[in-house]
């Protein structure tokens, strides 16, 4: 079975090299099967099997964490919007979606800087939210290692 998978993933590449026609575009779908070749490594590598087992054990906790993360993003986005709504300067957070974007960027600790709070209340809330978001960065590591035990 794995030999057929290898042929299906590598075959379109060589077929495109040999035949220079445009009507072979539908064969590009088979290139997605290359991901399955990587997944075959889990069967042979003991450490990857162990990692897959640990991740499957902590799946319910991770999904709960994802729901809590979405609730925190929604709450923080609305807070950013309401805190920046009445700022005297020309604020960058013009809608709740801008607040949600700021919350996502802040909580994921990316911090693009395209939208920033201007008011003092928004800056203080943003600072507190950065510290809260570090918990959400560290918590999946704890959940995965706890599932390992």
Coordinates of C-alpha atoms in Angstrom, one line a residue:
X1 CA 0.0 0.0 0.0
X2 CA 2.8 2.5 0.8
X3 CA 4.4 1.8 -2.6
X4 CA 1.2 2.9 -4.4
X5 CA 1.1 6.0 -2.2
X6 CA 4.7 6.9 -3.3
X7 CA 3.8 6.3 -6.9
X8 CA 0.7 8.5 -6.7
X9 CA 2.6 11.4 -5.1
X10 CA 5.7 11.3 -7.3
X11 CA 4.1 10.2 -10.6
X12 CA 2.4 13.6 -11.4
X13 CA 5.7 15.4 -11.1
X14 CA 7.4 13.2 -13.7
X15 CA 4.4 13.2 -15.9
X16 CA 4.4 17.0 -16.0
X17 CA 8.1 17.0 -16.8
X18 CA 7.5 14.6 -19.8
X19 CA 4.3 16.0 -21.1
X20 CA 4.2 19.8 -21.5
X21 CA 0.4 20.2 -21.8
X22 CA -2.0 22.3 -19.8
X23 CA -4.7 19.7 -19.6
X24 CA -2.8 17.8 -16.8
X25 CA -3.7 20.5 -14.2
X26 CA -6.1 18.1 -12.5
X27 CA -3.1 15.9 -11.5
X28 CA -2.0 18.6 -9.1
X29 CA -4.6 17.4 -6.7
X30 CA -2.5 14.3 -6.2
X31 CA 0.4 16.4 -4.9
X32 CA -1.6 16.8 -1.7
X33 CA -1.0 13.1 -1.1
X34 CA 2.6 14.1 -0.2
X35 CA 1.4 15.0 3.2
X36 CA 0.4 11.4 3.6
X37 CA 3.9 10.4 2.9
X38 CA 5.0 12.4 5.9
X39 CA 2.3 10.8 8.0
X40 CA 3.8 7.4 7.2
X41 CA 6.8 8.3 9.3
X42 CA 4.6 8.1 12.4
X43 CA 4.3 4.3 11.8
X44 CA 8.1 3.8 11.8
X45 CA 9.4 6.3 14.2
X46 CA 9.0 5.4 17.9
X47 CA 9.2 9.0 19.1
X48 CA 6.7 10.3 16.6
X49 CA 4.3 7.5 17.7
X50 CA 4.8 8.6 21.3
X51 CA 4.1 12.2 20.4
X52 CA 0.9 11.2 18.5
X53 CA -0.3 9.2 21.5
X54 CA 0.4 12.2 23.9
X55 CA -1.4 14.6 21.6
X56 CA -4.4 12.3 21.3
X57 CA -4.6 11.9 25.1
X58 CA -4.7 15.7 25.5
X59 CA -7.1 16.4 22.7
X60 CA -10.1 17.1 24.9
X61 CA -8.1 19.5 27.1
X62 CA -6.8 21.3 24.1
X63 CA -10.2 21.7 22.6
X64 CA -11.4 23.2 25.9
X65 CA -8.5 25.5 25.9
X66 CA -9.4 26.6 22.4
X67 CA -12.9 27.5 23.5
X68 CA -11.6 29.5 26.4
X69 CA -9.1 31.2 24.1
X70 CA -12.0 32.2 21.8
X71 CA -14.0 33.6 24.7
X72 CA -11.0 35.6 25.9
X73 CA -10.4 37.0 22.4
X74 CA -14.0 38.0 22.2
X75 CA -14.0 39.6 25.6
X76 CA -10.7 41.4 25.1
X77 CA -11.7 42.6 21.6
X78 CA -14.9 44.1 22.9
X79 CA -13.0 45.7 25.8
X80 CA -10.5 47.2 23.5
X81 CA -13.3 48.6 21.3
X82 CA -15.2 50.1 24.2
X83 CA -12.1 51.5 25.9
X84 CA -10.9 53.1 22.6
X85 CA -14.3 54.1 21.3
X86 CA -14.4 57.5 23.1
X87 CA -10.7 58.3 22.9
X88 CA -10.0 62.0 22.0
X89 CA -7.4 61.2 19.4
X90 CA -8.1 59.7 16.0
X91 CA -8.3 56.1 17.2
X92 CA -7.3 53.1 15.1
X93 CA -9.9 50.8 16.6
X94 CA -13.0 51.9 14.7
X95 CA -15.1 48.8 15.1
X96 CA -15.3 45.7 17.2
X97 CA -13.6 43.7 14.5
X98 CA -10.5 46.0 14.9
X99 CA -10.7 45.3 18.6
X100 CA -10.9 41.5 17.9
X101 CA -7.9 41.8 15.5
X102 CA -5.9 43.6 18.2
X103 CA -6.9 40.9 20.8
X104 CA -5.8 38.1 18.4
X105 CA -2.5 39.7 17.6
X106 CA -1.9 40.5 21.3
X107 CA -2.9 37.1 22.6
X108 CA -0.8 35.2 20.1
X109 CA 2.1 37.5 21.0
X110 CA 2.7 38.4 17.4
X111 CA 2.2 42.1 17.9
X112 CA 2.2 43.4 14.4
X113 CA 1.7 47.1 15.5
X114 CA -0.8 47.9 12.7
X115 CA -3.5 48.6 15.4
X116 CA -2.5 49.9 18.8
X117 CA -4.5 51.4 21.7
X118 CA -4.2 55.1 22.1
X119 CA -6.0 55.9 25.3
X120 CA -4.4 55.3 28.7
X121 CA -7.2 52.8 29.6
X122 CA -6.6 50.9 26.4
X123 CA -2.8 50.8 27.0
X124 CA -3.3 49.6 30.6
X125 CA -5.8 46.9 29.5
X126 CA -3.4 45.9 26.7
X127 CA -0.5 45.5 29.1
X128 CA -2.6 43.4 31.4
X129 CA -3.9 41.3 28.5
X130 CA -0.3 40.6 27.4
X131 CA 0.5 39.1 30.8
X132 CA -2.7 37.0 30.7
X133 CA -1.9 35.8 27.2
X134 CA 1.4 34.4 28.3
X135 CA -0.6 31.9 30.4
X136 CA -2.3 30.8 27.2
X137 CA 1.1 30.4 25.5
X138 CA 2.4 28.2 28.4
X139 CA -0.7 26.2 29.1
X140 CA -0.6 23.9 26.1
X141 CA 2.9 22.9 27.1
X142 CA 1.6 21.9 30.5
X143 CA -1.4 20.0 29.1
X144 CA 0.8 18.0 26.7
X145 CA 3.4 17.1 29.3
X146 CA 0.6 16.3 31.7
X147 CA -0.9 13.9 29.1
X148 CA 2.5 12.3 28.8
X149 CA 2.4 11.1 32.4

